[in-house]
Tab-separated table of C-alpha atoms in Angstrom:
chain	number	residue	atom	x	y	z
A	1	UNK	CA	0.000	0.000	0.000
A	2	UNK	CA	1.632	3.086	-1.096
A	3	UNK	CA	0.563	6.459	-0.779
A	4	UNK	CA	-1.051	8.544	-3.300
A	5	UNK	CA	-1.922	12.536	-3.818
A	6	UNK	CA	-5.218	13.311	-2.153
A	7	UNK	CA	-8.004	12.824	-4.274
A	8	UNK	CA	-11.174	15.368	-4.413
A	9	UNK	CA	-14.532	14.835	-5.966
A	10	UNK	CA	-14.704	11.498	-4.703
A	11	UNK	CA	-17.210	10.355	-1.925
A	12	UNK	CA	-15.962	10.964	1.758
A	13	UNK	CA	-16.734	9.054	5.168
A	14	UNK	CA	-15.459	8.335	8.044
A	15	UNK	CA	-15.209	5.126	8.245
A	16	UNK	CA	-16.136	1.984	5.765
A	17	UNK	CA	-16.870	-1.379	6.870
A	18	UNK	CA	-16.231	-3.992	4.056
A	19	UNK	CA	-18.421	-6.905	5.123
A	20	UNK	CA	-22.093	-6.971	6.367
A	21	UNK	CA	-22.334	-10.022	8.952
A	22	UNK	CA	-22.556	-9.362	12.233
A	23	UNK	CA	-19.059	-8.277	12.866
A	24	UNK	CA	-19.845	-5.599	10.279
A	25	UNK	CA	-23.609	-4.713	10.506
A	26	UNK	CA	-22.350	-3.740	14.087
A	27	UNK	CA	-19.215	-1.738	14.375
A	28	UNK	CA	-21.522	0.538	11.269
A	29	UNK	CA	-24.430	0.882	13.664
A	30	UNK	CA	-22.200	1.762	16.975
A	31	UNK	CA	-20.415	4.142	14.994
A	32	UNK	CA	-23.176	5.675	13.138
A	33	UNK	CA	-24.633	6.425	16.352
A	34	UNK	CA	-21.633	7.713	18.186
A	35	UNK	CA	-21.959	10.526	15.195
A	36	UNK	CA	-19.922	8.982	12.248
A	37	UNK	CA	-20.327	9.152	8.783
A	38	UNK	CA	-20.260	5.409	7.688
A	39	UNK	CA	-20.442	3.262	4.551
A	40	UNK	CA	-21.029	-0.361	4.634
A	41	UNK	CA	-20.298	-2.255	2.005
A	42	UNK	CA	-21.602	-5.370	2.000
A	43	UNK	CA	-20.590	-7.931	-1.286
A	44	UNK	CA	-24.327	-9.470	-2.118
A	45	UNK	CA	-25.791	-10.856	1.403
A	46	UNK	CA	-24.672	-14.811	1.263
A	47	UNK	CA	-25.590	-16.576	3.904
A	48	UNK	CA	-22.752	-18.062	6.138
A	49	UNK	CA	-23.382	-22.139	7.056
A	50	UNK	CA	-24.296	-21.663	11.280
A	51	UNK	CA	-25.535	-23.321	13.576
A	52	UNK	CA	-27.885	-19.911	14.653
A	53	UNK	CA	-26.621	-19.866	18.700
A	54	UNK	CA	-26.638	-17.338	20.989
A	55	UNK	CA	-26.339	-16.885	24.424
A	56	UNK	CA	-29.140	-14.575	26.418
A	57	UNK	CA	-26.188	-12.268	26.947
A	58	UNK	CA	-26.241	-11.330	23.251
A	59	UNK	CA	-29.694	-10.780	23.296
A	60	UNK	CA	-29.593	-8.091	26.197
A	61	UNK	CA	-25.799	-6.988	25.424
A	62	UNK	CA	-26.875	-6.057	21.528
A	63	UNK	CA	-30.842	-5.412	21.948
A	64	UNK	CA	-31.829	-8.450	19.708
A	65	UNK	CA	-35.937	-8.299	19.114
A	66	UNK	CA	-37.916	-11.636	20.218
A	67	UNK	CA	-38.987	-11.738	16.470
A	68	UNK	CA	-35.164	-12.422	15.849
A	69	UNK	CA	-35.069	-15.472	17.826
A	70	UNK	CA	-37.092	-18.431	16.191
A	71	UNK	CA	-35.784	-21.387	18.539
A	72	UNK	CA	-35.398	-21.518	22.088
A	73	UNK	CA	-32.923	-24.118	23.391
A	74	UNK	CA	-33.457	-26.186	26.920
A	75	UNK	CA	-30.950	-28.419	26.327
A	76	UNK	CA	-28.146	-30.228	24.454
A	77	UNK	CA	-27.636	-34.137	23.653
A	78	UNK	CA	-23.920	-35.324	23.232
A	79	UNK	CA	-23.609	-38.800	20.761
A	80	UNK	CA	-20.667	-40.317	20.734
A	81	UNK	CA	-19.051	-42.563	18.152
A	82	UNK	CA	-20.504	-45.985	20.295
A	83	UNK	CA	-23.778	-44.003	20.435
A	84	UNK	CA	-23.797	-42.987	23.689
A	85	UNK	CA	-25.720	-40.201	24.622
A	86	UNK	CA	-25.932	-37.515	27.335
A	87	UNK	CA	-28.656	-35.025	27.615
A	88	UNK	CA	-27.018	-31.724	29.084
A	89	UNK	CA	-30.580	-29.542	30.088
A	90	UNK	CA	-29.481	-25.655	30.164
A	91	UNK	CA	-31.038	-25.297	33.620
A	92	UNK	CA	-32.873	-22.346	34.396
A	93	UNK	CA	-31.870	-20.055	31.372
A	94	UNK	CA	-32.063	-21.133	27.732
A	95	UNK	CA	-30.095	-20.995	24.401
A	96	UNK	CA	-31.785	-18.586	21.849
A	97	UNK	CA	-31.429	-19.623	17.790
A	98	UNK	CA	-31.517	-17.350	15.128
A	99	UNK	CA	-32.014	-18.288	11.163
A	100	UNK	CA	-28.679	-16.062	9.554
A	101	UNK	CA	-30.709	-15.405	5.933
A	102	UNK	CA	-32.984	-12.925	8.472
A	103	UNK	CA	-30.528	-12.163	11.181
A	104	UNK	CA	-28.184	-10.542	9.178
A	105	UNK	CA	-30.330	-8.442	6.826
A	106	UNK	CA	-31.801	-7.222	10.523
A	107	UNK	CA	-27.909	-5.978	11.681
A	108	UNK	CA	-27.290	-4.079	8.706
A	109	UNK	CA	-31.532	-2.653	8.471
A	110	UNK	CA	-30.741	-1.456	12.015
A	111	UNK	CA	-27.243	0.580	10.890
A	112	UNK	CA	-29.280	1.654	8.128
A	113	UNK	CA	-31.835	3.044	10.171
A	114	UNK	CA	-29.665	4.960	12.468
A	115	UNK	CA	-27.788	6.507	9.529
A	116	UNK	CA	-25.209	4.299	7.621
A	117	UNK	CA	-25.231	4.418	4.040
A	118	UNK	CA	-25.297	0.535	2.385
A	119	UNK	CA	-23.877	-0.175	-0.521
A	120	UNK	CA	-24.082	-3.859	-2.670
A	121	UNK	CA	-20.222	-3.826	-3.393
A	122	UNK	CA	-17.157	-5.970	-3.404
A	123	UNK	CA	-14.195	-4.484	-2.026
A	124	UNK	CA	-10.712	-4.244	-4.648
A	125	UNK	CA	-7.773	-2.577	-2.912
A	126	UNK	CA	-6.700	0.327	-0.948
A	127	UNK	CA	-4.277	3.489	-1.037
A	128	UNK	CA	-3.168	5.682	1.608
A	129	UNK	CA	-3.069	9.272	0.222
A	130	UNK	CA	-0.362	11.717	1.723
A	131	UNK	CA	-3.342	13.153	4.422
A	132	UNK	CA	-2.818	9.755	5.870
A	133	UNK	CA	-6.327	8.710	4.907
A	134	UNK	CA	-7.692	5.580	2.926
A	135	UNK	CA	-8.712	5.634	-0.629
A	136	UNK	CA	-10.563	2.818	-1.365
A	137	UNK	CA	-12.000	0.806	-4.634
A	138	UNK	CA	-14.890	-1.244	-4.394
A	139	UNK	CA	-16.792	-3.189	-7.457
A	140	UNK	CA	-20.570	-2.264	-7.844
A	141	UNK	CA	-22.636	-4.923	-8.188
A	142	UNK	CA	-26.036	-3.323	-7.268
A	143	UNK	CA	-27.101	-3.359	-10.638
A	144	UNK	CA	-25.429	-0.251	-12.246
A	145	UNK	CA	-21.483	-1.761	-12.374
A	146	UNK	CA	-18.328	-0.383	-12.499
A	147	UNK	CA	-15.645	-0.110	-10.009
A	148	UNK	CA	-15.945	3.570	-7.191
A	149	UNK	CA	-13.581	4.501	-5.181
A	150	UNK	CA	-14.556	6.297	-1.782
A	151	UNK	CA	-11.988	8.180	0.819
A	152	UNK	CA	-11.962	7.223	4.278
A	153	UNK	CA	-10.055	8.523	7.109
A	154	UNK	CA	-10.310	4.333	9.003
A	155	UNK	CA	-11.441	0.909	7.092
A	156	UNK	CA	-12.984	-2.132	9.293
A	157	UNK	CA	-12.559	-5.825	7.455
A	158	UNK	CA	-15.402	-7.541	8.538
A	159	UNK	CA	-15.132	-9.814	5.255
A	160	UNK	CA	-14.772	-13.035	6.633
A	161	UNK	CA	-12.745	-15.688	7.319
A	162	UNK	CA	-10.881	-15.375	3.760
A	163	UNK	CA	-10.548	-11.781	4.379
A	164	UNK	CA	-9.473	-9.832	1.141
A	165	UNK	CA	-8.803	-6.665	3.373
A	166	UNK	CA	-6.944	-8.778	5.864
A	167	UNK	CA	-5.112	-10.318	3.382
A	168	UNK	CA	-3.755	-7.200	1.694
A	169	UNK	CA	-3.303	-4.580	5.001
A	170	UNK	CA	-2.562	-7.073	8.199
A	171	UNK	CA	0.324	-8.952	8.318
A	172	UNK	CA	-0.558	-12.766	8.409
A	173	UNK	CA	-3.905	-11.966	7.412
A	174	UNK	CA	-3.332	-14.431	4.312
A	175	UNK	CA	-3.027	-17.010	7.012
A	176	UNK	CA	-5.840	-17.855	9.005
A	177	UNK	CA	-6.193	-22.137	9.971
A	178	UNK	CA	-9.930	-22.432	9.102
A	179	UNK	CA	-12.486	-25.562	9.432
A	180	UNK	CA	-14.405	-26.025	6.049
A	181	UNK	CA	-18.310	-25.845	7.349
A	182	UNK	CA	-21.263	-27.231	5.736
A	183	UNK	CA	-25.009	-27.021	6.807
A	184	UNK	CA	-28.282	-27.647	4.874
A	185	UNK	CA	-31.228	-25.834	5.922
A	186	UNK	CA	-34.289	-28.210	5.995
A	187	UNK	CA	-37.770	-28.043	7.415
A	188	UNK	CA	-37.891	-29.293	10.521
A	189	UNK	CA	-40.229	-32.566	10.893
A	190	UNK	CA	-44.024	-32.745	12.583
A	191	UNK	CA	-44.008	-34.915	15.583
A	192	UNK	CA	-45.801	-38.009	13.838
A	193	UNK	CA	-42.802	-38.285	11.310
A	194	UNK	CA	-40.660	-40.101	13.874
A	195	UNK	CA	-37.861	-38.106	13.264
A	196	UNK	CA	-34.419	-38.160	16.032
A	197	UNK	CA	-36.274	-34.692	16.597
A	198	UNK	CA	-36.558	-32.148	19.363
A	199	UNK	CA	-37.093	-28.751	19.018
A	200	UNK	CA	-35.890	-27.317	21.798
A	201	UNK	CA	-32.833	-29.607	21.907
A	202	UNK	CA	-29.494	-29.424	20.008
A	203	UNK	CA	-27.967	-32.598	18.909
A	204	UNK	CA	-23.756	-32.681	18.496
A	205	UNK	CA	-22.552	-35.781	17.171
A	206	UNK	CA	-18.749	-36.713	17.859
A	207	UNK	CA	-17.951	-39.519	15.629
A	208	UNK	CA	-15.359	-39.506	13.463
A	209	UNK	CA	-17.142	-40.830	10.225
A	210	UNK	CA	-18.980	-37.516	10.215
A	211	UNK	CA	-16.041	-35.221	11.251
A	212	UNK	CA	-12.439	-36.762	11.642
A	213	UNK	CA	-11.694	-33.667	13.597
A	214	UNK	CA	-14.537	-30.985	14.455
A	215	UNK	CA	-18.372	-32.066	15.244
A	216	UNK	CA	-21.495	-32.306	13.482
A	217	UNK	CA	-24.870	-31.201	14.500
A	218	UNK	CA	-28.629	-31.134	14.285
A	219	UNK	CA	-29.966	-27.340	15.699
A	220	UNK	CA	-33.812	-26.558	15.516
A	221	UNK	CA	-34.175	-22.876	13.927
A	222	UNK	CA	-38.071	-23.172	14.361
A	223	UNK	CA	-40.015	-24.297	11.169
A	224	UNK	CA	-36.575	-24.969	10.205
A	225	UNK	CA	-33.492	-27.187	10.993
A	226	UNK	CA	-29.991	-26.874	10.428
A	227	UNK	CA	-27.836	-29.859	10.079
A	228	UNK	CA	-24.024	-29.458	9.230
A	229	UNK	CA	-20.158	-30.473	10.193
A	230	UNK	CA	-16.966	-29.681	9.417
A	231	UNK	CA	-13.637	-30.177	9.545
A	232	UNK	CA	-10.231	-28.837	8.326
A	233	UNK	CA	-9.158	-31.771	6.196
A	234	UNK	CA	-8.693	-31.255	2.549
A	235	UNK	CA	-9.994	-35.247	1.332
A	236	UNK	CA	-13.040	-34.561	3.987
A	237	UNK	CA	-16.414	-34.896	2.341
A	238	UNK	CA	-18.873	-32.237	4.260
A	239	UNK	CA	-22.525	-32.830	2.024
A	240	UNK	CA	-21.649	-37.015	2.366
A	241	UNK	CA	-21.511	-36.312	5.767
A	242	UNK	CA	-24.560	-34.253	6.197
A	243	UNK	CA	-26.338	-37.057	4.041
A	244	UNK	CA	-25.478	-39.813	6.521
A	245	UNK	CA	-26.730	-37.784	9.270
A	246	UNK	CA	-30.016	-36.741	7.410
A	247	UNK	CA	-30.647	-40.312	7.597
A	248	UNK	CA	-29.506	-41.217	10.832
A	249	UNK	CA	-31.851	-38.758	12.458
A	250	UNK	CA	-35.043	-39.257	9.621
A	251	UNK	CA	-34.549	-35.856	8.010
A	252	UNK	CA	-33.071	-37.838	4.632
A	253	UNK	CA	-36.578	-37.291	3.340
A	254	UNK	CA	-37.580	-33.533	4.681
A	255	UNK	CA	-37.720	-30.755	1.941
A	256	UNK	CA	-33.704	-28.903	1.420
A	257	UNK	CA	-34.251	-25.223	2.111
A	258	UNK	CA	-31.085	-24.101	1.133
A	259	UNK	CA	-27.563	-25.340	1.051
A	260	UNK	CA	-24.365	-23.500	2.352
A	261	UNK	CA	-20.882	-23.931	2.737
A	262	UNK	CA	-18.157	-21.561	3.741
A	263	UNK	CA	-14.115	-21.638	6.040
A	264	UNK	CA	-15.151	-20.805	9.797
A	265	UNK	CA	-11.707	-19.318	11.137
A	266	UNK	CA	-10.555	-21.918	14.407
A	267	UNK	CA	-7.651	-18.830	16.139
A	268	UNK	CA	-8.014	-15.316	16.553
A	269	UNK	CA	-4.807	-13.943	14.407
A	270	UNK	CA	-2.207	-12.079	16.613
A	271	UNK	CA	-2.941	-8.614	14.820
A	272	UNK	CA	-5.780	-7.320	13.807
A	273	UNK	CA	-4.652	-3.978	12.234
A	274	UNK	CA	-2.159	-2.150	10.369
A	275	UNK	CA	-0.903	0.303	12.753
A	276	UNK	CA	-2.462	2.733	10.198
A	277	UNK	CA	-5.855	2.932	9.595
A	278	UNK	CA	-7.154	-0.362	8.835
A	279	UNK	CA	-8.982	-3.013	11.546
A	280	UNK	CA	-10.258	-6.501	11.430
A	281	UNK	CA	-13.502	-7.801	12.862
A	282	UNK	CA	-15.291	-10.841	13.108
A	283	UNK	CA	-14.441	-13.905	11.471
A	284	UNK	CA	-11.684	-11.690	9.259
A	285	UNK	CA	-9.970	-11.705	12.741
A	286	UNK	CA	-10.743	-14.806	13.917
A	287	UNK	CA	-13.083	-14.967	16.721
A	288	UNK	CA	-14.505	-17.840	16.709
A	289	UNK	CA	-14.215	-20.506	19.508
A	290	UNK	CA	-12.207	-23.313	19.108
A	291	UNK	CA	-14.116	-26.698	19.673
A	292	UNK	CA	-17.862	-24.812	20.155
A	293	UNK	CA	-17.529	-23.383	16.836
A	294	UNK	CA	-19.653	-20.285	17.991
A	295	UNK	CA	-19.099	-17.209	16.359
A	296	UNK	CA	-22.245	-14.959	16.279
A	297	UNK	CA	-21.612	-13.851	19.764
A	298	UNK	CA	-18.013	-13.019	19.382
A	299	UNK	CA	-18.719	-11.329	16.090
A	300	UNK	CA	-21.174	-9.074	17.955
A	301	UNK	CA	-18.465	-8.103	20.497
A	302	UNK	CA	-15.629	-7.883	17.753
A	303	UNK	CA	-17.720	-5.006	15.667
A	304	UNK	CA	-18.519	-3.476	19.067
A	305	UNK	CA	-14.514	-3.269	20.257
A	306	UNK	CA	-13.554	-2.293	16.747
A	307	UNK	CA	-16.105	0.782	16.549
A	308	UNK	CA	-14.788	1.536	20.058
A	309	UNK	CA	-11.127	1.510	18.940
A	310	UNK	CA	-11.923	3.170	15.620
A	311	UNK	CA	-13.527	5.781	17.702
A	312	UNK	CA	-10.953	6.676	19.831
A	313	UNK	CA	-8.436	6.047	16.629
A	314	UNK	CA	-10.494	9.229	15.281
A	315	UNK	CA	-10.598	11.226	17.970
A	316	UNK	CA	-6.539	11.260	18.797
A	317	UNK	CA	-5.010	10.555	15.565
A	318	UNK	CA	-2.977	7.821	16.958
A	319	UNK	CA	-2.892	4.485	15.228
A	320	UNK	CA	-2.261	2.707	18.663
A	321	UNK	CA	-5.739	2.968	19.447
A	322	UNK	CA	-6.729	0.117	16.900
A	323	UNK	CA	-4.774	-2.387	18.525
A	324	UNK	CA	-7.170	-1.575	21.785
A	325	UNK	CA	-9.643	-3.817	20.355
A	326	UNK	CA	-7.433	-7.145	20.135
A	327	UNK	CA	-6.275	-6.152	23.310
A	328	UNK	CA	-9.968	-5.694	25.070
A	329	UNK	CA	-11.207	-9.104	23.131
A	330	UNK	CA	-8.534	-10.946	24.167
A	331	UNK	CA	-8.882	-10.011	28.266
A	332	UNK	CA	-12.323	-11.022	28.006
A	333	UNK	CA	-12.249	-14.214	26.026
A	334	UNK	CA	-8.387	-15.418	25.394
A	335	UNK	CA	-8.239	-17.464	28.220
A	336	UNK	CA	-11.555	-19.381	27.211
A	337	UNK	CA	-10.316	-19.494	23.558
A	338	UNK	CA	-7.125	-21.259	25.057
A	339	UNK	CA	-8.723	-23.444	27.153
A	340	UNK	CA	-10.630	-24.539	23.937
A	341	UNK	CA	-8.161	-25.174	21.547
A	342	UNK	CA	-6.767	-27.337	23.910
A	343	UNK	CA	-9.799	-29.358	24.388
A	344	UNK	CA	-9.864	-29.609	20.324
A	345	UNK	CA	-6.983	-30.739	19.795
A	346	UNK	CA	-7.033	-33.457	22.430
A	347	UNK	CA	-10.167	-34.876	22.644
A	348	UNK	CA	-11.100	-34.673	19.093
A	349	UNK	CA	-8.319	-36.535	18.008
A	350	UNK	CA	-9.723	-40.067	18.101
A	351	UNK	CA	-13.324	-41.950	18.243
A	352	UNK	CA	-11.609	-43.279	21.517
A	353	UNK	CA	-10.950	-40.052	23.075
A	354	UNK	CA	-14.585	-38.465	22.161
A	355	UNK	CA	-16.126	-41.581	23.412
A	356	UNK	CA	-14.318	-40.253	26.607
A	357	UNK	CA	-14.995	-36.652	26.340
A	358	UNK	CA	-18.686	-37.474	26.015
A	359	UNK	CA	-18.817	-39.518	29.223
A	360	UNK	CA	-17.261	-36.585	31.270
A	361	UNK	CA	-20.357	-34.904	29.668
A	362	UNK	CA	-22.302	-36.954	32.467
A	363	UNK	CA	-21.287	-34.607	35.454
A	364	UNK	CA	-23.289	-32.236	36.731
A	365	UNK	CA	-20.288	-30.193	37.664
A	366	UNK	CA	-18.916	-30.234	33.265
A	367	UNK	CA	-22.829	-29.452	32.519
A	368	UNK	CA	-22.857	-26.759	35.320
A	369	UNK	CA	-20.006	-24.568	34.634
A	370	UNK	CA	-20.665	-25.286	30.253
A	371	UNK	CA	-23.865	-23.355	30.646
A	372	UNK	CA	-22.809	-21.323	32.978
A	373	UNK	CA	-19.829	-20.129	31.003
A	374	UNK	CA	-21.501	-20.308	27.254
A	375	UNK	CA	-24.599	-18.158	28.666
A	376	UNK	CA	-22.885	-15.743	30.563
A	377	UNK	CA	-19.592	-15.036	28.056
A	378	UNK	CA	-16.853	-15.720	31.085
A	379	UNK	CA	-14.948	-18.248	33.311
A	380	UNK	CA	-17.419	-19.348	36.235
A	381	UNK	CA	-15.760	-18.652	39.789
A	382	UNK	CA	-18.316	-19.073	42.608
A	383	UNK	CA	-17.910	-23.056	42.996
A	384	UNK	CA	-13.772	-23.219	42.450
A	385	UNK	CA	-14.403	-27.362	44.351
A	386	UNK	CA	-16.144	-28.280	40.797
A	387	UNK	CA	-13.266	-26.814	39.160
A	388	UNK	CA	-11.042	-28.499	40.656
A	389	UNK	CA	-12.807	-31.981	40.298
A	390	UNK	CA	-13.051	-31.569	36.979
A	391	UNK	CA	-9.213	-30.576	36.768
A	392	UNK	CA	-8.264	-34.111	38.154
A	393	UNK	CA	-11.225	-36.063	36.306
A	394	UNK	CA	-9.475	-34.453	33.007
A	395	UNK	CA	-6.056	-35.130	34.136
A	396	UNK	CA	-6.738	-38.391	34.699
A	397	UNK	CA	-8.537	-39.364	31.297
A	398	UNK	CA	-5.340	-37.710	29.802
A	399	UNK	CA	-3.033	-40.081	31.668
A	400	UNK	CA	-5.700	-42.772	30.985
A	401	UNK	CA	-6.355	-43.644	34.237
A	402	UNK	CA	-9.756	-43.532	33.232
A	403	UNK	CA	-12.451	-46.362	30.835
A	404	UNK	CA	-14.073	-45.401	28.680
């Protein structure tokens, strides 16, 4: 990126946001309505392969309507590669689902409504100019074609995991480790069907022959289902996998909605910006939890630290600002993300080991402190005894002092 002699005549903001998910649809709406002039560019509204969870913190954190939420989760059922199964109920709270083809169109409605300008657009390069600010080119594809080019004085990448911004402004943006995911969307069976089928629960099956390495999964969305998997090898069929478990459950048969597949980034990158004027959100950074899989949440919180950092970027001129929102992610969640990719990397290494994993589902104390953790977005502290149990229960199953 070299620089270049300002340019007049050209459309001005103060910010664009290449990407419209929820990383995006949120750092334009906080910064809209801290006052900023904001254009969101968003390349032609695909809808990302999820599995639609969120905790109730989201909902209350980022003012999500009821209407948004078309599922509400009690519980969770574990199968493991013998077909064992634990039911994990969420206790007293619940699990809300959204459907992305309406949650996402919502995100960037609302930053619409309070004032950014959207435009359908797929996002070419960048130039600083000598004033130190960002010209940018973007591809039309609303209809009228032709590439624009806008000036900006700060650009957020909320473009996904395969990042085009990331790849040309951070360094080792070109290198995120991703999981290849794969859901179909499906309508979700009446009761006399006989379907493996509960709509309030989520299923996650850990067995190899439908991920070698990640998980796959059966989550009500309402009149809907989604059923999908993943994994990060290259020779790994996702839509033969998702056809097994279509039939496995009795959803072989139901009527295919839509089909989507997309990389789901597995480790946040270690910088985020360009110690210039450029930031990564979302999955462009890579927030999203290792093992779970979740990213809506985190994607929520990544657009609302990068607006923040953005903000005060604007405000004092100084590019160390934009590495404020790494650095407030990372105290929240890094530990959790840690803890995580450990617990990918061991226990789904082997059929053996997730058979395993699965039976430490069993205790109250693991079903305890997972809800409690995944609903309220941090490390549980009042009962430190169950941590500790569950410290020696999975240091034993490491040494394999434990049967399966």
């Amino acid at each position: 990126m070299h620089a270049e002699t300002e340019t007049t005549g050209i459309p001005e903001y103060d910010v664009v946001v290449v990407g419209g998910g929820p990383a995006g649809a949120t750092a334009a709406y906080d910064l809209t309505k801290s006052g900023r002039k904001v254009l969101l560019i968003e390349r032609g509204f695909r809808i990302k392969p999820c599995g639609g969870a969120i905790p109730p913190r989201a909902v209350e954190q980022f003012n999500i309507p009821s209407e948004q939420i078309v599922a509400r989760i009690r519980s969770a059922r574990m199968i493991s590669p013998a077909d064992q199964r634990v039911d994990m109920p969420v206790g007293d709270t619940y699990v809300a689902m959204v459907d992305r083809d309406k949650f996402d169109p919502f995100l960037r409605e609302r930053a619409v409504a309070a004032g950014a300008t959207l435009q359908i657009g797929a996002y070419k390069s960048l130039v600083y100019q000598e004033d130190g600010r960002v010209r940018l080119r973007y591809l039309d594809k609303s209809g009228s074609g032709g590439e624009h080019e806008v000036v900006a004085s700060a650009v957020i990448g909320a473009d996904g995991a395969k990042s085009r911004v990331g790849a040309q402004c951070i360094p080792g943006g070109d290198k995120l480790k991703c999981v290849f995911a794969y859901h179909e969307i499906v309508e979700a069976p009446q009761k006399e069907q006989g379907a493996d089928y509960d709509e309030a629960r989520c299923d996650v099956w850990y067995q190899g022959r439908l991920s070698p390495d990640f998980y796959a999964w059966v989550f009500p969305h309402g009149k809907h289902a989604s059923i999908g998997t993943g994994s990060a090898q290259k020779n790994y069929s996702a839509t033969a996998a998702v056809e097994a478990l279509r039939k496995d459950v009795g959803l072989d048969t139901a009527k295919t909605i839509r089909r989507e597949g997309a990389p789901i980034p597995m480790k946040p990158l270690k910088r985020w910006d360009d110690g210039r004027a450029v930031l990564l959100a979302g999955d462009s950074a890579g927030v999203v939890a290792p093992a779970s899989g979740e990213g809506i949440y985190y994607a929520l919180l990544g657009g609302r630290l990068a607006a923040e950092a953005i903000n005060e970027f604007l405000v004092n001129r100084n590019p160390a600002a934009l590495k404020l929102a790494r650095k407030r992610f990372m105290k929240l969640h890094g530990k959790v993300f840690f803890v995580l990719g450990l617990l990918q990397r061991f226990w789904y290494g082997s059929d053996k080991r997730r058979e395993k994993f699965v039976k430490m589902c069993r205790d109250p104390d693991i079903q305890y402190l997972t809800w409690q953790s995944y609903t309220q977005k941090e490390l549980v502290r009042e009962r430190p005894t169950a941590h500790v149990k569950i410290f020696f229960k999975d240091l034993a199953e490491l040494l394999g002092l434990a049967r399966a």
